[in-house]
Structure formats: C-alpha cells, structure tokens
Coordinates of C-alpha atoms in Angstrom, one line a residue:
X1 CA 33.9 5.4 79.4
X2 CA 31.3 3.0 79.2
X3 CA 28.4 3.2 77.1
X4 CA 24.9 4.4 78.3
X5 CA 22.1 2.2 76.6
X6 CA 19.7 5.3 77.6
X7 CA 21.6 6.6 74.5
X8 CA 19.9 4.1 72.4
X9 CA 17.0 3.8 73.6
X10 CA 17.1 7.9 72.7
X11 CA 18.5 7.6 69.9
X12 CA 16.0 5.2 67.9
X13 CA 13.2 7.2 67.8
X14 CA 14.8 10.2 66.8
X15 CA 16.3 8.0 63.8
X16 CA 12.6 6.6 62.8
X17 CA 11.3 10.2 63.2
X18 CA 13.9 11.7 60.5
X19 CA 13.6 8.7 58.3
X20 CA 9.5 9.1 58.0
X21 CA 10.0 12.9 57.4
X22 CA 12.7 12.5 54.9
X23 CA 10.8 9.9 52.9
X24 CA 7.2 12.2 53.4
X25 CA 9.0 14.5 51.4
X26 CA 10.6 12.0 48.6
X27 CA 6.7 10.7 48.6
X28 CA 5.5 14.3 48.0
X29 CA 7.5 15.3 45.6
X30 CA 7.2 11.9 43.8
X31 CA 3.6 12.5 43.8
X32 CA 4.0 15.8 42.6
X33 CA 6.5 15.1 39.5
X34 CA 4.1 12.2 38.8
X35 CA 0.8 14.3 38.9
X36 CA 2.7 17.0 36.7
X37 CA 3.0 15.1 33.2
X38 CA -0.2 12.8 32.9
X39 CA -2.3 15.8 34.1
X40 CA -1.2 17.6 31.1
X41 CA -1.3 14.6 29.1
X42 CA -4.4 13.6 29.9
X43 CA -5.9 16.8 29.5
X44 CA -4.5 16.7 25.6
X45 CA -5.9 13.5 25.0
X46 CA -9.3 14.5 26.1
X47 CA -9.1 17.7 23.6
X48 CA -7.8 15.5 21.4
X49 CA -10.5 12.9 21.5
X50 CA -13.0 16.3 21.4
X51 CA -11.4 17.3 18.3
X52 CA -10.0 20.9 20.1
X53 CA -6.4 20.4 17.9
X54 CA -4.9 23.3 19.0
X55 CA -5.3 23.0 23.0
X56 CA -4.1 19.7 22.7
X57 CA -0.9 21.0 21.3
X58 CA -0.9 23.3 24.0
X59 CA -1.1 20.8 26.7
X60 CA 0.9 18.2 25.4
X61 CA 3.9 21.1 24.5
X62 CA 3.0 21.7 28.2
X63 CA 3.4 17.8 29.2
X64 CA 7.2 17.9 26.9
X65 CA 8.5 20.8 28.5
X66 CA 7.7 19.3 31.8
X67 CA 9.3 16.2 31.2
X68 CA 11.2 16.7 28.0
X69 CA 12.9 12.8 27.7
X70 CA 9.2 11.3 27.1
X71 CA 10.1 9.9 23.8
X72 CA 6.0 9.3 24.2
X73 CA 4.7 12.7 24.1
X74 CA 7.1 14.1 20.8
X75 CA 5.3 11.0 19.2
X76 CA 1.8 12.2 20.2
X77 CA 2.8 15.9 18.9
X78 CA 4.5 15.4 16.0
X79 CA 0.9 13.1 14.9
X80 CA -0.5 16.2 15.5
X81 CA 1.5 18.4 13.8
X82 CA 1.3 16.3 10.8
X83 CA -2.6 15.5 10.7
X84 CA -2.8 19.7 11.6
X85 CA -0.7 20.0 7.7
X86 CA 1.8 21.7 9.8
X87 CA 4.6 19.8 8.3
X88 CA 7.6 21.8 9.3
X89 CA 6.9 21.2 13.6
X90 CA 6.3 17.6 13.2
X91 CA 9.2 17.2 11.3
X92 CA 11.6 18.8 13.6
X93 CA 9.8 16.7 16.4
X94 CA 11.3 13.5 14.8
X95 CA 14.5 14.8 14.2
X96 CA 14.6 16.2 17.6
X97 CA 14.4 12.8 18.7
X98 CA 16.9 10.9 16.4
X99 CA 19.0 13.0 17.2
X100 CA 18.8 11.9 20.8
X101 CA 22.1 9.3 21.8
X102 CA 19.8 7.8 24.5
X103 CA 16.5 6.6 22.3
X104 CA 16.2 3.1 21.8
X105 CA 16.3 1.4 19.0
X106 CA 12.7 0.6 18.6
X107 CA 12.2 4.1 19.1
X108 CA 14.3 5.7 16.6
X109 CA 13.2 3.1 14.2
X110 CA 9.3 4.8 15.1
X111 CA 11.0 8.0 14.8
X112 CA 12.4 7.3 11.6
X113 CA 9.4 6.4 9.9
X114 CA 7.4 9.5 11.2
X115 CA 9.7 11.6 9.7
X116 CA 9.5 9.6 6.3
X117 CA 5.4 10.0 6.6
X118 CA 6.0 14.1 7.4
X119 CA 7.9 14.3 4.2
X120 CA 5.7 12.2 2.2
X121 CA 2.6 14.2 3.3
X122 CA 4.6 17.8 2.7
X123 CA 5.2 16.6 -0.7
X124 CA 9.1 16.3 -0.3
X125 CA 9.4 12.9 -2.4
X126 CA 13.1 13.2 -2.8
X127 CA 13.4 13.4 1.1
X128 CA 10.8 11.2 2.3
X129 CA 12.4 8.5 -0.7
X130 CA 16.0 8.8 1.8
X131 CA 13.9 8.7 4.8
X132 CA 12.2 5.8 3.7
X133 CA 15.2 3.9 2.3
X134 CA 17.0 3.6 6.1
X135 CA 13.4 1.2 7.4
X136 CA 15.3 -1.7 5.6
X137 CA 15.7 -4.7 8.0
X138 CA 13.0 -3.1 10.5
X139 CA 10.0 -3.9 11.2
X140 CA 8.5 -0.8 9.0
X141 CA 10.0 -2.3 6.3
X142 CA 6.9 -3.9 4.8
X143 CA 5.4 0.0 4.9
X144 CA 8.3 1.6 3.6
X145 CA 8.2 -0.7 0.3
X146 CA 5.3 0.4 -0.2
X147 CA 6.1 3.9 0.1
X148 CA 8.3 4.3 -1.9
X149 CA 6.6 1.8 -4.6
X150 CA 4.0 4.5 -4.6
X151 CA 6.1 7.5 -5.0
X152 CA 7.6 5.5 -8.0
X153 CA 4.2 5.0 -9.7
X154 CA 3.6 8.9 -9.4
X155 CA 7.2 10.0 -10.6
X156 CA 6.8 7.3 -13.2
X157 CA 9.6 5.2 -12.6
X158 CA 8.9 2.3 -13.8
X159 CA 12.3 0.6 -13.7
X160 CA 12.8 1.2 -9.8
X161 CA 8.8 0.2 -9.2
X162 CA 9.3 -2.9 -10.5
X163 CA 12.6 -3.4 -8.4
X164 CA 10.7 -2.6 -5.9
X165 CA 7.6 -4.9 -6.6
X166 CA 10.0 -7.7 -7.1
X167 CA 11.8 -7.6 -3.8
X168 CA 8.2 -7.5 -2.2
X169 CA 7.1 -10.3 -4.0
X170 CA 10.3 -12.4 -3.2
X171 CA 9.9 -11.6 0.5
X172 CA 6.3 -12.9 0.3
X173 CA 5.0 -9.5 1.1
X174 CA 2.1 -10.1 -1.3
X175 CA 1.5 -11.4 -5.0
X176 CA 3.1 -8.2 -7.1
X177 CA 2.9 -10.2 -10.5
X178 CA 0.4 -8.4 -12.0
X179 CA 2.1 -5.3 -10.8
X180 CA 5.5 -5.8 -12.6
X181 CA 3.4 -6.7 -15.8
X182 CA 1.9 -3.5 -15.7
X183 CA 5.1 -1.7 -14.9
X184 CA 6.8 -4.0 -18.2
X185 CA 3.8 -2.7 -20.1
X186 CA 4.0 1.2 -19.4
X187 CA 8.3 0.9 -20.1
X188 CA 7.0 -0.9 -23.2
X189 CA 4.7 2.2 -24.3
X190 CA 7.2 4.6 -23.9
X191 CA 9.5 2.7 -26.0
X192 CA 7.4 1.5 -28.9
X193 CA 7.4 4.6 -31.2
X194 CA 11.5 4.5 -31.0
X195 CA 12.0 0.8 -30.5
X196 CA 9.3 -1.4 -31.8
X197 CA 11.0 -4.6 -31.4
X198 CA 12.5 -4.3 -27.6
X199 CA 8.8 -2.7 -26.7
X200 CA 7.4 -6.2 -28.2
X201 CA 10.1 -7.9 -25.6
X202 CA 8.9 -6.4 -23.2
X203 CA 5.3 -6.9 -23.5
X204 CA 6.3 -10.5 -24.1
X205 CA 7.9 -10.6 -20.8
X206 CA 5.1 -9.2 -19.0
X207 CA 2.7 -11.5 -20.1
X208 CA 4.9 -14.3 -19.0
X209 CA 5.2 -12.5 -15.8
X210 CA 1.6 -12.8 -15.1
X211 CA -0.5 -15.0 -17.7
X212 CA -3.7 -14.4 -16.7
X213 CA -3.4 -10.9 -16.7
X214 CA -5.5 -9.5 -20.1
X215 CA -3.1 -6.2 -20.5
X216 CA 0.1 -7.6 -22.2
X217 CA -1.8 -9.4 -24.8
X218 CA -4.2 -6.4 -25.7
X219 CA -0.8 -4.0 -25.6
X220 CA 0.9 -6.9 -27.8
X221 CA -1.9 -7.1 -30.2
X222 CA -2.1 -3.0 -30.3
X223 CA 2.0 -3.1 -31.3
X224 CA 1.6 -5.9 -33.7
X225 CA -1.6 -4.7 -35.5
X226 CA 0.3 -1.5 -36.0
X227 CA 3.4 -3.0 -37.5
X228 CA 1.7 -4.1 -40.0
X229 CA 1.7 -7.7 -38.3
X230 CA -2.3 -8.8 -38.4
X231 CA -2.2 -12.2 -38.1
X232 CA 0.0 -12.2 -35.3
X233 CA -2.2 -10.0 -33.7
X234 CA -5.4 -11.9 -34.3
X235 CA -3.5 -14.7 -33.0
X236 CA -2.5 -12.3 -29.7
X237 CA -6.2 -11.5 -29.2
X238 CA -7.3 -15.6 -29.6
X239 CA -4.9 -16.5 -26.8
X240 CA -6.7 -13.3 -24.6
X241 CA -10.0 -14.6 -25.4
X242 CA -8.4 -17.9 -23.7
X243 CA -6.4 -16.9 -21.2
X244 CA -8.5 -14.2 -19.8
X245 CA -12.0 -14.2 -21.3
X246 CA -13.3 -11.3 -18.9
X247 CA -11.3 -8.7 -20.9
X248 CA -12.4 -10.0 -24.4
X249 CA -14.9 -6.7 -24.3
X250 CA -11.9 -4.3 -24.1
X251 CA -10.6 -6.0 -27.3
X252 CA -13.4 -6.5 -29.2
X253 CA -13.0 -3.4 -31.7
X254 CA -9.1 -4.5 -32.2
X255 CA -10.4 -7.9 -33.2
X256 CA -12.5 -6.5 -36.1
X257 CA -9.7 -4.9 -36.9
X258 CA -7.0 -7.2 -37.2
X259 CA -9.6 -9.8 -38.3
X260 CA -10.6 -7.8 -41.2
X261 CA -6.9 -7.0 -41.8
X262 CA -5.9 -10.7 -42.1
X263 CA -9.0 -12.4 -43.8
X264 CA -9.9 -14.1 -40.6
X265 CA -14.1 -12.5 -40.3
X266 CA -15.5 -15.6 -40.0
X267 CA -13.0 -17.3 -37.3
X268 CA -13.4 -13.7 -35.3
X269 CA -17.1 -13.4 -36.1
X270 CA -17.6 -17.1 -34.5
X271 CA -15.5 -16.4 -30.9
X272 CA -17.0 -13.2 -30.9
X273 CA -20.6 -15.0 -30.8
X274 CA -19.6 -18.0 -28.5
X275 CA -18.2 -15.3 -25.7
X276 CA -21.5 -13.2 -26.0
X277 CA -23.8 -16.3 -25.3
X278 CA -21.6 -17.0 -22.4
X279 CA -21.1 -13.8 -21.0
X280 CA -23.6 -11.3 -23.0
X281 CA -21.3 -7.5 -23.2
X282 CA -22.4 -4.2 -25.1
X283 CA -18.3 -4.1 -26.4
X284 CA -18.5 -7.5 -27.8
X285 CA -22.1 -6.9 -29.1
X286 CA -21.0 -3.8 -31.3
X287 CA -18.5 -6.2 -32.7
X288 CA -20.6 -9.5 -33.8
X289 CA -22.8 -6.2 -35.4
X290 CA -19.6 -4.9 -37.5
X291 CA -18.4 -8.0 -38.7
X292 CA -21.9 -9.1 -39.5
X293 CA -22.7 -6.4 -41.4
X294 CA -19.3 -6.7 -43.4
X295 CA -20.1 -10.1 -44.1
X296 CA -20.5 -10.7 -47.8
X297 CA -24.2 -12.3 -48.0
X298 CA -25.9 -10.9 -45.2
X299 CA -29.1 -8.8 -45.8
X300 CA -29.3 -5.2 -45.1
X301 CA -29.9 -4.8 -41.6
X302 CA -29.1 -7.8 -40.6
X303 CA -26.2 -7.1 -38.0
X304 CA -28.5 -4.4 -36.4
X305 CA -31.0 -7.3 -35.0
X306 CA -28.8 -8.3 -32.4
X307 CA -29.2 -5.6 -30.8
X308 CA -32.9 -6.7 -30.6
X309 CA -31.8 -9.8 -29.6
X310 CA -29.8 -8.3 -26.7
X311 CA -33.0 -6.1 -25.6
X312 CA -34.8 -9.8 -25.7
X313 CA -32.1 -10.6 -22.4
X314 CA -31.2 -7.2 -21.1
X315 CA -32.7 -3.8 -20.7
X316 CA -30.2 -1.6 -22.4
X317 CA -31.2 2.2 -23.0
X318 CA -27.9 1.8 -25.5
X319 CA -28.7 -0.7 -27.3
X320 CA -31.6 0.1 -27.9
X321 CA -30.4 3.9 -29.2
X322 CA -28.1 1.6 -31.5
X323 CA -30.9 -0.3 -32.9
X324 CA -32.7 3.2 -33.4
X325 CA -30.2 4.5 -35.2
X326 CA -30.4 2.4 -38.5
X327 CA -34.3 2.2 -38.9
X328 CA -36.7 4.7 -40.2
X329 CA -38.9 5.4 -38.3
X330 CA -43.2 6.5 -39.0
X331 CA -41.9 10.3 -38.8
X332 CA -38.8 10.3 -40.0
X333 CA -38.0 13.7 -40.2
X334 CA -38.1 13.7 -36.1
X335 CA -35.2 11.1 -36.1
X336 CA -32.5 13.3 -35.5
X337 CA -34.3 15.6 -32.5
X338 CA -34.9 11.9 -30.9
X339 CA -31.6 10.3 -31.9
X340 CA -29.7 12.7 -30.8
X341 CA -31.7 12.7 -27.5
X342 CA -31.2 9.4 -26.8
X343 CA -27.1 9.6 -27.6
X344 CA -27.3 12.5 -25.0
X345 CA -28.8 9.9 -22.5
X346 CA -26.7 6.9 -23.3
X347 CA -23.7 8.9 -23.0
X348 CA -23.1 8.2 -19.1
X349 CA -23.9 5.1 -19.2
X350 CA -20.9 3.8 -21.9
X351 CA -18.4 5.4 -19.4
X352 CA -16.2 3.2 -17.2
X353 CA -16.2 3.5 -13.6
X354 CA -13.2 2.7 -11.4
X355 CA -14.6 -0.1 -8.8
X356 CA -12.3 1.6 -5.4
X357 CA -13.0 5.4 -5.8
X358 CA -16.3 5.6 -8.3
X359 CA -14.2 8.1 -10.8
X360 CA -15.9 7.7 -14.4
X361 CA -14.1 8.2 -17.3
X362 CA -15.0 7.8 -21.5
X363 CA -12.2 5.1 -21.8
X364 CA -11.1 2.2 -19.5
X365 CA -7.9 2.9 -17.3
X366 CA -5.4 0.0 -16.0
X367 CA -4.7 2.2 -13.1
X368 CA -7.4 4.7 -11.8
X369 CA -6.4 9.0 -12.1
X370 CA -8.5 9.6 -9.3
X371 CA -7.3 6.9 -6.5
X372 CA -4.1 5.4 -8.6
X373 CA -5.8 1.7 -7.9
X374 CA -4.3 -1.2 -10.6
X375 CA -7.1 -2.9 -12.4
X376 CA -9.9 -1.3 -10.6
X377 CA -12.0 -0.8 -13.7
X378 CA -13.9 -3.5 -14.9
X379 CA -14.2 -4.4 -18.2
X380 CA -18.1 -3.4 -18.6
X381 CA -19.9 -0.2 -19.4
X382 CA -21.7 1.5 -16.3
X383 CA -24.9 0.0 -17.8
X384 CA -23.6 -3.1 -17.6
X385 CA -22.5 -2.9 -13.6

C-alpha cells in the first residue's frame, strides 16, 4: 500500500494546532505560578516599606507556603521575626533551612549567621557563642569575631577576649592593641589583691602591648604606689606624662601622692606646671595648687592664685568656686549659703562624658556602662569639652 501525501499534507496542521494549544497552556500556567509568589511578595515589601509588620508576615507566610523552597523569602521572615523581638519564629526559620540537604553553601552560611544574630538578640549567649563559632573560614567570619568578642566583654572573659582580639589583629581585621591592653589590665585588677606581683606582670605586658596607651602606666603606678613602692611609681607616672601626655589629668592626684610619698614635690611640682602651660586642665590645675601649697616657703594662699590665673585664660564656673572657697569674703557669714551654691552648680560640670553615647558619670571609665565603647571618655571635665 502506497503512501497518500494527502495524509501529510492533513496531518501538519493538525500537529501545529496541538503543539500551540499544549504550549498555551504550559504559558498559562507558567504565567500563573510566576504571578503567584512575587504578587505576595511584593505586597509584603510594600507593608513592609509602610511599616504594617504584621501584614507583611502575612503575605510573605503567604508567598513561602506558595512556593516553599525560596530560600529568599524564609530570609525576609525570619528578619522580621527577629526585628518584631519574636525570637522563637525567626529562629526556627533558620533552622528550618539548615536543615535543608539542597541549600547551597552560601546560603546556609547566610543561614547560619541569622540564627547566631536571633540568639544573640534573645539573650541566649551560650547558644549564639556555638552559633557563632561554625562562621570560621566564611565570609561572616570578620562579624562573628566580633560577636563573640563582644559577648566576652559582657560575660567578662577576659582571657578568651583577648584570644579573640589577637586572632583579629593577626588577620589584619583591625588594630586590637589597645584592646588586649585593656583586657591585660582588667585580668591584672582582679588579680592584684591575691597576687600583687603577677598583676604587676601583667600590667607590664600591657603596656608593652600598646605604648602609647595611658591605662597600664596609671594601673602600674596605682599597684606600685600601694605596695608601698613610691618611687617606682613616680617614675611610672614620668614615663605617662611622656608617653601619653593627654592622660596626665587622670593622674595628676596620684602624682601628689607618690610625689609626696617619695620626696620628689619639686620634680612633680615642675612637670605638673610645664604640662599645664601646654595644655591648660582643671585635674592638673588642682595638683600644681596642692603641691604648691605643701611647699615649705610658700605664702598662705599662694597655691589658690592659680586658679586666678586659670580664670585669666579660661572661663571656668569651677575654678572660680575653688578660688571662692579659701577667701573671706565682705560678708562672711553668707559664705556658706553661696559656697555651697556654687558646689551645687559646679557639680555637673566636673563629670565625665563618654564621647559615643553622651552617658555622664562622677569618675572617668576606660570602657563606657552605657554603650560599652573602649576609651570613649576623654580625659577632661565636661567644662572643659
């Protein structure tokens, strides 16, 4: 039997009209699957960007169930959950997906640090530290250092902080000198009522960690002065006034301490006046007035006119109070009422205020209670700012 070409000539349209319906309906359903998930996404991110929290977790819960393998949309809830405080969901969003066998690596190393940021937000230091701990050798590494350096500081572990900051510092993830100093200073403080000699190590070894930092010498000094030691600690708080001028205020009252201790007045009294003609400081001036004063010699009174001197240069409400304190005044018996009115007004202004957060406090802080910044209190009063 011979073939008809009538057949094929039949035959081919039928063929291109089953092939156009058949892919009509893989474009329509295409269409659909596509319109199904960025719809719902979409409308999240626009109650997201109008702050409506909660019907953006309804529309992007709508936009996962839809297409559940979006590794994209758990990463948009669990954000949510967590900036929401709602700790719990966002954390079994990142589990949810590393626990996935088909996430990439990129993604579970995104996943992984999500969770560490849900437990560090919850409070659960212990888990976030193990959570943390697996970002070695990926590119949250960096992040995670500092992470955990920080939950370190709070717990107070010193020893694994300054692990920490050295492994930073050797990868070149930033200068953490200073940072182990003060880490070698704190271990030293904890140690120097039952180990006087190691704490003076390791004050010894934080200053050679970081020179120019002020806080080992003035730590060093403190230890040495109360050992019974104060030459060595005059001789501590000459190298500071070297080394790290700046600081000199925050030492001044040791220095007329261990200067009067060890016979040295005149040698103190002298720095003490070269660093306030350089760099003029209420600390330092309430020093060159106490040694002067204890200087054999010296008329009655005659400390107190530096702080006249000062008022010459600066307009200080507390120096002046100072100066007010030790004269008589025309009506004396109203001395008190105004004396004690002034202290009441000078008293803000002889606080310290940290430089990153603006939390005041009486004394001077290496690291900041209110915004746990290192060194973010200067070495002046607020008057002086």
């Amino acid at each position: 039997m011979e073939f008809d070409p009538v057949w094929l000539l039949l035959g081919l349209p039928l063929a291109f009209m089953l092939g156009w319906g058949a892919s009509r309906i893989d474009l329509r359903q295409l269409r659909a699957e596509n319109r199904s998930v960025p719809k719902a996404y979409f409308k999240g991110l626009n109650f997201l960007l109008n702050e409506q929290q909660d019907k953006a977790i309804d529309a992007f819960i709508e936009a996962v169930q839809n297409d559940p393998d979006t590794s994209e949309l758990h990463f948009a809830l669990g954000n949510l959950f967590r900036r929401r405080g709602e700790y719990d969901r966002a954390v079994r969003v990142h589990e949810h997906l590393l626990s996935r066998g088909d996430l990439e690596q990129k993604d579970r190393e995104r996943a992984q640090h999500a969770l560490a940021l849900d437990f560090l937000k919850a409070g659960l230091l212990d888990r976030a530290e193990t959570a943390l701990a697996r970002l070695e050798a990926t590119p949250f590494e960096g992040q995670a250092r500092l992470a955990l350096l920080a939950i370190y500081e709070r717990s107070r572990d010193w020893p694994r902080a300054a692990a920490i900051a050295c492994k930073m510092h050797g990868a070149s993830q930033g200068d953490f000198s200073t940072r182990q100093a003060h880490y070698l200073c704190e271990q030293a403080l904890e140690l120097a009522s039952k180990d006087p000699l190691g704490a003076c190590a390791l004050l010894e070894k934080a200053r050679d960690a970081a020179p120019d930092a002020p806080r080992p010498r003035i730590e060093l000094a403190r230890l040495q002065q109360r050992q019974g030691r104060p030459e060595a600690a005059a001789a501590t708080l000459k190298a500071l006034a070297g080394e790290a001028p700046a600081a000199l205020p925050l030492a001044a009252a040791l220095l007329v301490e261990t200067s009067q201790a060890s016979g040295q007045t005149a040698q103190a009294l002298d720095l003490l006046q070269r660093h306030y003609a350089a760099s003029p400081s209420l600390d330092v001036l309430d020093a060159i007035v106490t040694l002067t004063a204890a200087t054999p010699g010296q008329a009655d009174g005659q400390g107190r006119l530096w702080y006249l001197r000062h008022l010459e240069s600066e307009p200080s409400l507390v120096a002046a109070a100072k100066w007010i304190a030790g004269e008589r005044l025309e009506h004396e018996q109203y001395h008190p009422q105004v004396q004690r009115a002034l202290d009441h007004a000078t008293l803000p202004l002889t606080r310290y205020r940290c430089a990153a957060c603006g939390f005041e406090a009486r004394q001077h802080f290496w690291q900041c209670p209110g915004c746990q910044s290192w060194d973010s209190y200067p070495a002046r009063r607020v008057e002086e700012l």
